[in-house]
PDB file of C-alpha atoms and ligand atoms in Angstrom:
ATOM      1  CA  UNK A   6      90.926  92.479  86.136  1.00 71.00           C
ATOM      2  CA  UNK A   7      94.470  92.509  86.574  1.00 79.00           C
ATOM      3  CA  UNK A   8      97.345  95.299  85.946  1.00 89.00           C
ATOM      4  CA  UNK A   9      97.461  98.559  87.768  1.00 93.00           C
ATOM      5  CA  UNK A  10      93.772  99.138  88.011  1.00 95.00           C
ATOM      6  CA  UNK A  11      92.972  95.425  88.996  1.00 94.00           C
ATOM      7  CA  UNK A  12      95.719  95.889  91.836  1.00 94.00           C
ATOM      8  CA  UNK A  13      93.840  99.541  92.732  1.00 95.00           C
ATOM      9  CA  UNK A  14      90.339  97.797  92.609  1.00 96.00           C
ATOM     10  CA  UNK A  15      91.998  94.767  94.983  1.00 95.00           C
ATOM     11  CA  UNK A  16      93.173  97.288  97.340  1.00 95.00           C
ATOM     12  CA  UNK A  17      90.142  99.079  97.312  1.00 96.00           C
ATOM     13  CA  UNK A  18      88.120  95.944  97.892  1.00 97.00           C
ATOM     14  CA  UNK A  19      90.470  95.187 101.456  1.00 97.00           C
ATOM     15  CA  UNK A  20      91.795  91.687 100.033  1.00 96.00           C
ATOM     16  CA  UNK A  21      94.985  89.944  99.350  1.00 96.00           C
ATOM     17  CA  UNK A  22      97.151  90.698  97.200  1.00 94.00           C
ATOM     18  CA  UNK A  23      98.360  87.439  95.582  1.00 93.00           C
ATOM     19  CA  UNK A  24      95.159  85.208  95.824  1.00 93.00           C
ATOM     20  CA  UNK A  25      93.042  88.576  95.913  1.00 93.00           C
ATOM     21  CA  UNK A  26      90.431  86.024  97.491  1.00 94.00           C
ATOM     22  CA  UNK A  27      91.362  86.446 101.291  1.00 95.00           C
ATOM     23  CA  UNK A  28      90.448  89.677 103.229  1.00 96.00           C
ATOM     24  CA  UNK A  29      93.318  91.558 104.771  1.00 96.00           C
ATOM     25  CA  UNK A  30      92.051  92.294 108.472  1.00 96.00           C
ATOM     26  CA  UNK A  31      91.381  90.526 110.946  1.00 94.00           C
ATOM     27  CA  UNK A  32      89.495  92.852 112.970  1.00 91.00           C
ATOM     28  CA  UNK A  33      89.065  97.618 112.700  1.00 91.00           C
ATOM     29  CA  UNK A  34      93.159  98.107 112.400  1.00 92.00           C
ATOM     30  CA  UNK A  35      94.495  94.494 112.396  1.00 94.00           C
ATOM     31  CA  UNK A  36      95.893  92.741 109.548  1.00 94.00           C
ATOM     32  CA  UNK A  37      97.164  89.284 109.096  1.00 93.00           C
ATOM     33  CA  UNK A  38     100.939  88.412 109.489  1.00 92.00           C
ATOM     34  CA  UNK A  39     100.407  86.685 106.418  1.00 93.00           C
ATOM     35  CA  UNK A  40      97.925  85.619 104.200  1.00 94.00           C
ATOM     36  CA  UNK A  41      95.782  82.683 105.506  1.00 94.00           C
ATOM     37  CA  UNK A  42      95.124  81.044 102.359  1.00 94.00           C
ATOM     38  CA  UNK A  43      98.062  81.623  99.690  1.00 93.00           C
ATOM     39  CA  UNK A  44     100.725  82.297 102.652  1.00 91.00           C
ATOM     40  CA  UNK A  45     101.969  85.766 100.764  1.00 91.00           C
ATOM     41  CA  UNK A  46     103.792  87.744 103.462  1.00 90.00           C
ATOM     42  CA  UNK A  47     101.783  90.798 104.278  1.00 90.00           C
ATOM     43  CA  UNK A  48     104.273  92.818 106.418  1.00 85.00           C
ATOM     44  CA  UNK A  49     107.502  92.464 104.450  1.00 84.00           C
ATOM     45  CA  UNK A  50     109.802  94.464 106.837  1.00 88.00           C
ATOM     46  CA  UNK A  51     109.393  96.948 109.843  1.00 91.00           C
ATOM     47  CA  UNK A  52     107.892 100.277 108.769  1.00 92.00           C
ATOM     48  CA  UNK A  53     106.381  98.644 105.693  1.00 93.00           C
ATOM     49  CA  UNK A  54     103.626 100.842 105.837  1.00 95.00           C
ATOM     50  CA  UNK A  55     105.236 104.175 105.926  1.00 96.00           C
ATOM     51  CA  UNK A  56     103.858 104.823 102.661  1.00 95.00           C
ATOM     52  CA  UNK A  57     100.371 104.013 103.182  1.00 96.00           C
ATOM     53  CA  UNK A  58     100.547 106.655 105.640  1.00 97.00           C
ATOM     54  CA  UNK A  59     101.846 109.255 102.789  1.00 97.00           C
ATOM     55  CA  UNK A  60      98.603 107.360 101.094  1.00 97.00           C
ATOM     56  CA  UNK A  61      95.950 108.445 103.767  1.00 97.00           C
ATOM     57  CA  UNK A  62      97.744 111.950 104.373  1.00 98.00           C
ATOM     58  CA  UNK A  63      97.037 112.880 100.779  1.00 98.00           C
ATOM     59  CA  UNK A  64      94.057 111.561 100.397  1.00 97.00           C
ATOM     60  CA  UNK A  65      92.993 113.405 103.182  1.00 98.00           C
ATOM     61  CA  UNK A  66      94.530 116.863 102.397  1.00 98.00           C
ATOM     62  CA  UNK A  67      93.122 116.410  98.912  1.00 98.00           C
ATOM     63  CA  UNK A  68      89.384 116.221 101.167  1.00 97.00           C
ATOM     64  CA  UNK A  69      89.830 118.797 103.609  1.00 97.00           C
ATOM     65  CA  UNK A  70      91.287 121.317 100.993  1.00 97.00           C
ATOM     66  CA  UNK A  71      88.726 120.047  98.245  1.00 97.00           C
ATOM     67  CA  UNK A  72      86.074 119.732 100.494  1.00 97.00           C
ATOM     68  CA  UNK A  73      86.505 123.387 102.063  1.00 97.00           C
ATOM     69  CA  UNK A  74      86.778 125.287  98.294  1.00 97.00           C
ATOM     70  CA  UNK A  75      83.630 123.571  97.149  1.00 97.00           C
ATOM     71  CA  UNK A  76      82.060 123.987 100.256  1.00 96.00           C
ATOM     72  CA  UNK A  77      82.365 127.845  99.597  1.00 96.00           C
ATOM     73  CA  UNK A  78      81.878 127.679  96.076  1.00 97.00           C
ATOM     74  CA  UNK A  79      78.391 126.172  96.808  1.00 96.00           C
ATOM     75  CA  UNK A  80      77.025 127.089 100.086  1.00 95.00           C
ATOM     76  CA  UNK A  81      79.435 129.840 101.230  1.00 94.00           C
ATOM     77  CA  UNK A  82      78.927 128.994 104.833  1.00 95.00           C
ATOM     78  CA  UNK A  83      81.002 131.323 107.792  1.00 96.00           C
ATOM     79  CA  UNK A  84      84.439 130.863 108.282  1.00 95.00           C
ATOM     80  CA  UNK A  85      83.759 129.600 111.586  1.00 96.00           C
ATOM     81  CA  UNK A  86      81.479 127.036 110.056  1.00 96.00           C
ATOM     82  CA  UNK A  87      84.702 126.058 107.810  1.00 95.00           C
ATOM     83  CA  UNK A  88      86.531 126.251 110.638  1.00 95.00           C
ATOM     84  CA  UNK A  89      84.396 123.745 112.458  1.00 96.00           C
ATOM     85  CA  UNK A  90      83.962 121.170 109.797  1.00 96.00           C
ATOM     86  CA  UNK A  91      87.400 120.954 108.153  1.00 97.00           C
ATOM     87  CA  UNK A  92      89.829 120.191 111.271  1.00 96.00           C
ATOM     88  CA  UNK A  93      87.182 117.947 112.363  1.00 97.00           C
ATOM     89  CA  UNK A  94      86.981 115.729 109.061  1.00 97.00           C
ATOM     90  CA  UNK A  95      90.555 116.080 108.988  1.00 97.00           C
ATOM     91  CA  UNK A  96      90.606 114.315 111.840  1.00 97.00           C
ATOM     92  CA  UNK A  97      88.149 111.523 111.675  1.00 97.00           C
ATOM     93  CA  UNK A  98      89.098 110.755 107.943  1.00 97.00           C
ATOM     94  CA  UNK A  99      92.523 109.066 108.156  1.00 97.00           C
ATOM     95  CA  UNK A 100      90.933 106.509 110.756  1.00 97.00           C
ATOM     96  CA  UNK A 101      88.015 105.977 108.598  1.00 97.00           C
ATOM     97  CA  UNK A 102      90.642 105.523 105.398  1.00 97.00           C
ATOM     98  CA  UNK A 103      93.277 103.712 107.047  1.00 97.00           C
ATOM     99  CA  UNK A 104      91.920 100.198 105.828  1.00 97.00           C
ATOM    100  CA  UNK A 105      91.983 101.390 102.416  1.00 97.00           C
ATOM    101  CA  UNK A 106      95.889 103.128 102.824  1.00 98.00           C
ATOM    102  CA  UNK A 107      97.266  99.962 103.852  1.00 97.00           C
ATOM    103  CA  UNK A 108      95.577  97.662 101.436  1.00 97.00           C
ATOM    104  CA  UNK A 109      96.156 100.112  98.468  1.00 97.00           C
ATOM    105  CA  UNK A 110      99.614 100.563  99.577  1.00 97.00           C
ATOM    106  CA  UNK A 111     100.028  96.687  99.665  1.00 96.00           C
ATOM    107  CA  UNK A 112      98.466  95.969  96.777  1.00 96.00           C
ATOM    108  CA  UNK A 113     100.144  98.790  94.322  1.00 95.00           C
ATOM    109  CA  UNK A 114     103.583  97.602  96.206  1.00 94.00           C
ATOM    110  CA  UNK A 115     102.751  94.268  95.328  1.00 93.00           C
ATOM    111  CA  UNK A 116     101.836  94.668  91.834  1.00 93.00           C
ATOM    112  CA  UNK A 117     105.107  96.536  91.430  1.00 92.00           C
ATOM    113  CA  UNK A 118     107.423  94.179  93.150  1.00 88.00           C
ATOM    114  CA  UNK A 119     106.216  91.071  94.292  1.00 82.00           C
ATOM    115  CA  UNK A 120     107.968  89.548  96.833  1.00 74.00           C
ATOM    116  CA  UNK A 121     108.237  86.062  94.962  1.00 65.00           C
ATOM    117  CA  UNK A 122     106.845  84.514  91.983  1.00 59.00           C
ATOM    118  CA  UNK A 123     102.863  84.952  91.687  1.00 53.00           C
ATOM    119  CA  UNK A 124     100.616  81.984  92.168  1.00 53.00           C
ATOM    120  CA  UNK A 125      99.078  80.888  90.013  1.00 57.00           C
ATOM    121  CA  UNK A 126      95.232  82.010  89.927  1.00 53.00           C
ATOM    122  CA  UNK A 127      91.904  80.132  89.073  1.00 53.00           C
TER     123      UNK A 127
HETATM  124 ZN1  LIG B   4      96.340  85.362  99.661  1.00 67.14          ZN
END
């Protein structure tokens, strides 16, 4: 699949975004310099990644606030059971998502501006 969607689905599947063969990390937070198999820069400059923290801030805004309206549209718990739950997700969330931030973030970037000449695929 390629266009935007095939970039989203790459980024959602952690891998890179030229060869979208290789996987991105190395280990829980750490990436690659670089891509191991095609060479495609991963890191293009310092603070690359700003935006795939606007990425995981939204996404997780968009789950506490979802979460906590259909929460008490279904169940109408306490508000100190809200109160326990949200803050909490809120805060485990963004490390649980912060794979899929920087690899969507890559991946969209890199389907918008490559930073040279795709490869050629298989
Ligand atoms: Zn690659």
């Amino acid at each position: 699949m390629r266009g935007f969607l095939g970039a989203v689905r790459n980024g959602l599947l952690l891998r890179c975004p030229a060869c979208r063969r290789e996987p991105l990390f190395t280990g829980p937070f750490r990436m690659h310099p670089a891509c191991p198999r095609c060479g495609c820069p991963l890191e293009r400059e310092a603070g690359y990644f700003i935006g795939a923290i606007y990425i995981n801030y939204a996404a997780t805004v968009v789950l506490c606030l979802g979460g906590f309206f259909a929460l008490d549209w279904l169940a109408a718990p306490s508000l100190a059971v809200q109160l326990a739950v949200w803050p909490a997700a809120g805060a485990a969330f963004p490390l649980v998502f912060f794979r899929y931030a920087r690899s969507l973030w890559l991946n969209v970037d890199h389907f918008i501006s490559p930073p040279y000449p795709r490869p050629e695929g298989p």
